[in-house]
Coordinates of C-alpha atoms in Angstrom, one line a residue:
Chain A
G8 CA -8.2 -14.4 -22.8
Q9 CA -7.6 -10.8 -21.3
N10 CA -4.2 -9.6 -20.4
I11 CA -2.9 -5.7 -19.1
D12 CA 0.7 -5.2 -18.7
Q13 CA 2.3 -2.7 -17.0
P14 CA 5.0 -2.4 -14.4
T15 CA 4.7 -2.9 -10.9
E16 CA 6.5 0.4 -9.7
M17 CA 8.4 2.9 -11.2
T18 CA 10.7 5.6 -9.4
A19 CA 11.5 9.4 -10.7
T20 CA 12.1 12.1 -9.4
E21 CA 10.4 15.9 -9.0
G22 CA 11.0 17.5 -12.1
A23 CA 11.6 15.2 -14.2
I24 CA 9.4 13.2 -17.1
V25 CA 8.5 9.5 -16.6
Q26 CA 7.0 7.7 -19.0
I27 CA 4.2 4.8 -17.3
N28 CA 4.0 1.3 -20.3
C29 CA 0.6 -0.9 -20.6
T30 CA 0.0 -3.3 -22.7
Y31 CA -3.0 -5.1 -23.0
Q32 CA -4.0 -8.0 -25.5
T33 CA -8.1 -8.5 -25.2
S34 CA -10.9 -10.1 -27.9
G35 CA -12.1 -6.9 -29.0
F36 CA -11.4 -3.0 -28.4
N37 CA -12.9 -0.3 -27.1
G38 CA -11.2 2.3 -25.8
L39 CA -8.1 2.8 -23.6
F40 CA -8.0 4.9 -20.4
W41 CA -5.9 6.2 -17.9
Y42 CA -6.1 6.6 -13.9
Q43 CA -4.6 8.1 -10.9
Q44 CA -4.9 6.4 -7.9
H45 CA -3.7 8.3 -4.5
A46 CA -3.9 5.7 -1.9
G47 CA -6.9 4.7 0.1
E48 CA -9.0 7.0 -2.6
A49 CA -11.0 6.7 -5.9
P50 CA -9.3 6.3 -8.8
T51 CA -9.7 9.5 -11.1
F52 CA -9.8 9.8 -15.0
L53 CA -6.8 11.4 -16.3
S54 CA -6.8 10.5 -20.1
Y55 CA -8.8 8.3 -23.3
N56 CA -7.7 7.3 -26.2
V57 CA -10.1 5.6 -28.4
L58 CA -7.7 6.3 -32.2
D59 CA -4.0 5.7 -32.7
G60 CA -2.2 8.8 -31.7
L61 CA -1.2 10.8 -28.8
E62 CA -3.6 12.8 -26.6
E63 CA -1.8 15.5 -24.6
K64 CA -3.5 17.0 -21.4
G65 CA -1.3 19.6 -19.6
R66 CA 1.7 17.9 -18.2
F67 CA 0.0 15.0 -18.5
S68 CA -0.2 12.6 -22.4
S69 CA -1.4 9.9 -23.5
F70 CA -0.3 7.7 -26.8
L71 CA -1.9 4.5 -28.1
S72 CA -1.1 2.0 -30.9
R73 CA -3.6 -0.4 -31.4
S74 CA -1.4 -2.8 -34.3
K75 CA 0.9 -3.0 -31.1
G76 CA -1.7 -3.1 -28.0
Y77 CA 0.7 -0.1 -26.4
S78 CA -0.6 2.6 -24.8
Y79 CA 1.3 4.6 -22.3
L80 CA 1.2 7.7 -20.4
L81 CA 3.6 10.3 -20.1
L82 CA 4.0 13.1 -16.9
K83 CA 5.8 16.3 -17.4
E84 CA 7.4 18.2 -14.4
L85 CA 6.7 15.8 -12.1
Q86 CA 5.2 16.8 -8.2
M87 CA 5.6 14.9 -5.5
K88 CA 1.4 14.9 -5.8
D89 CA 2.1 12.7 -8.2
S90 CA 2.9 9.7 -5.9
A91 CA 0.1 7.5 -6.5
S92 CA -0.7 4.4 -8.5
Y93 CA -1.6 5.0 -12.8
L94 CA -4.1 2.3 -14.1
C95 CA -4.5 1.2 -17.3
A96 CA -8.0 0.5 -17.9
V97 CA -9.4 -1.2 -21.3
R98 CA -13.0 -1.0 -22.6
A99 CA -14.0 -3.7 -24.6
P100 CA -17.5 -4.9 -25.8
T101 CA -19.5 -8.0 -24.6
S102 CA -22.9 -9.4 -24.7
G103 CA -24.4 -6.6 -26.4
T104 CA -22.1 -4.0 -24.0
Y105 CA -18.8 -3.6 -22.9
K106 CA -16.4 -4.0 -19.9
Y107 CA -14.1 -2.5 -18.6
I108 CA -10.6 -4.4 -17.6
F109 CA -7.8 -2.8 -15.9
G110 CA -4.2 -4.0 -15.0
T111 CA -2.9 -4.4 -11.8
G112 CA -1.5 -0.4 -11.6
T113 CA 2.2 1.7 -11.9
R114 CA 2.9 3.0 -8.4
L115 CA 5.1 5.7 -9.5
K116 CA 7.0 7.4 -6.3
V117 CA 8.0 10.9 -7.3
L118 CA 11.3 11.9 -5.1
A119 CA 12.6 14.5 -3.7
Chain B
E9 CA -21.6 17.7 -7.4
A10 CA -21.8 15.2 -9.9
Q11 CA -21.3 12.1 -7.6
V12 CA -20.9 8.4 -7.0
T13 CA -22.0 7.5 -3.2
Q14 CA -21.4 4.1 -1.2
N15 CA -22.0 3.3 2.6
P16 CA -20.7 1.7 4.3
R17 CA -16.9 3.6 3.9
Y18 CA -16.1 0.9 6.6
L19 CA -17.1 -2.0 7.3
I20 CA -16.4 -4.8 9.7
T21 CA -17.9 -7.7 10.0
V22 CA -18.9 -11.9 10.6
T23 CA -18.7 -14.2 8.2
G24 CA -22.5 -15.6 7.6
K25 CA -24.2 -12.0 8.3
K26 CA -25.6 -10.4 5.3
L27 CA -24.7 -7.0 4.3
T28 CA -25.6 -4.8 1.6
V29 CA -23.3 -1.9 0.2
T30 CA -25.3 0.8 -1.1
C31 CA -24.4 3.4 -4.1
S32 CA -25.9 6.5 -5.6
Q33 CA -24.7 7.8 -9.0
N34 CA -26.7 11.7 -9.5
M35 CA -25.8 11.9 -12.8
N36 CA -28.5 10.0 -14.5
H37 CA -25.7 7.5 -15.7
E38 CA -27.0 4.4 -17.5
Y39 CA -24.0 2.8 -17.2
M40 CA -22.9 1.4 -13.4
S41 CA -20.7 -1.6 -11.9
W42 CA -19.4 -2.8 -9.2
Y43 CA -15.2 -3.6 -8.8
R44 CA -13.5 -4.8 -5.8
Q45 CA -9.7 -3.9 -5.6
D46 CA -7.4 -6.2 -3.7
P47 CA -2.7 -6.2 -3.6
G48 CA -1.3 -7.8 -6.8
L49 CA -5.3 -8.7 -8.8
G50 CA -5.5 -4.5 -9.6
L51 CA -9.7 -3.9 -9.8
R52 CA -11.8 -6.5 -10.7
Q53 CA -15.4 -6.2 -12.1
I54 CA -17.9 -8.5 -9.9
Y55 CA -21.6 -7.2 -12.0
Y56 CA -22.5 -4.1 -14.0
S57 CA -25.8 -3.0 -15.5
M58 CA -26.5 -1.4 -18.4
N59 CA -29.6 0.0 -17.5
V60 CA -32.9 -1.1 -14.4
E61 CA -33.2 -4.7 -14.8
V62 CA -30.7 -5.2 -16.8
T63 CA -27.4 -7.0 -15.2
D64 CA -24.9 -9.0 -16.2
K65 CA -21.8 -10.9 -14.2
G66 CA -18.2 -9.5 -14.5
D67 CA -15.5 -11.8 -13.8
V68 CA -15.9 -12.5 -9.6
P69 CA -19.2 -13.1 -9.6
E70 CA -19.6 -15.5 -6.7
G71 CA -20.9 -14.7 -3.7
Y72 CA -22.2 -11.8 -5.0
K73 CA -25.6 -10.1 -5.5
V74 CA -27.2 -7.2 -7.5
S75 CA -30.3 -5.5 -8.3
R76 CA -31.1 -2.4 -10.5
K77 CA -34.5 -1.2 -9.6
E78 CA -33.8 2.1 -10.1
K79 CA -31.9 4.3 -12.5
R80 CA -29.4 6.1 -9.6
N81 CA -29.1 3.4 -7.2
F82 CA -26.5 -0.6 -7.2
P83 CA -26.3 -2.1 -4.1
L84 CA -24.0 -4.8 -3.3
I85 CA -25.3 -7.7 -1.5
L86 CA -23.3 -10.5 0.3
E87 CA -25.5 -13.1 1.0
S88 CA -22.9 -14.7 3.2
P89 CA -20.3 -12.9 3.4
S90 CA -16.7 -15.0 3.7
P91 CA -13.1 -13.6 4.8
N92 CA -11.8 -14.5 0.7
Q93 CA -14.3 -11.7 0.6
T94 CA -12.8 -9.1 2.5
S95 CA -11.3 -6.2 -0.4
L96 CA -11.6 -3.1 -0.7
Y97 CA -14.7 -2.3 -3.3
F98 CA -15.4 0.8 -5.7
C99 CA -19.0 1.0 -7.6
A100 CA -18.5 3.7 -10.6
S101 CA -20.5 5.0 -13.6
T102 CA -20.5 6.1 -16.7
E103 CA -22.3 7.5 -19.4
G104 CA -21.3 5.6 -21.8
V105 CA -20.2 7.6 -25.3
S106 CA -17.1 9.2 -23.3
G107 CA -16.9 5.9 -21.2
E108 CA -15.1 8.4 -18.6
L109 CA -16.0 6.1 -14.6
F110 CA -16.7 8.0 -12.0
F111 CA -16.0 6.3 -8.6
G112 CA -17.2 6.1 -5.4
E113 CA -14.6 6.7 -2.6
G114 CA -14.8 2.8 -1.6
S115 CA -16.2 1.1 0.4
R116 CA -13.3 -1.6 3.2
L117 CA -14.7 -4.5 4.2
T118 CA -13.2 -6.6 6.6
V119 CA -14.8 -9.8 6.7
L120 CA -13.7 -12.1 10.1

């Protein structure tokens, strides 16, 4: 089966660092994506990992371990505007193409 | 400006009244897909299309149809909507190489 797990909710303080974990079990793997989604809006792309290791992009970093089926998104110097849901998604091969499987998302609340 | 455009953004309809949600992208992407997003269930793929005239079922295709007659357009058709299709719908596209999905703004559908 295909399964992606991430915590439902997290709370952190402005200026702090928060790590959002994602574990996955999929039949095939072709990349892991993180998206940010503010309430009522469309998801927007944050990061992409296909090889093991850390990808850094400004205040955001994403890590992947394919052997462990594990990824995390690290947000540094949290700002109030970072309050949003963070979606972990795996792209997996299927029938000559690929599909995207999403986790249910982690709702992050940043407190002043 | 690169974008995915969905219409309508909001719709209230009644059971059994056929409706179409349009989706158009201006990035010449080959891959397009439809998702529904429900509380606690995350984004679930309804249908996807690798190219013109090539479509396939996602995880929750029951009650939906799609067509891909032109590369830029990928409409979602609800032949006989039912209340369990009340949801937030997103269309997305990608060029495939990097895999980043570009999402439309979403269509909130209520079926009474």
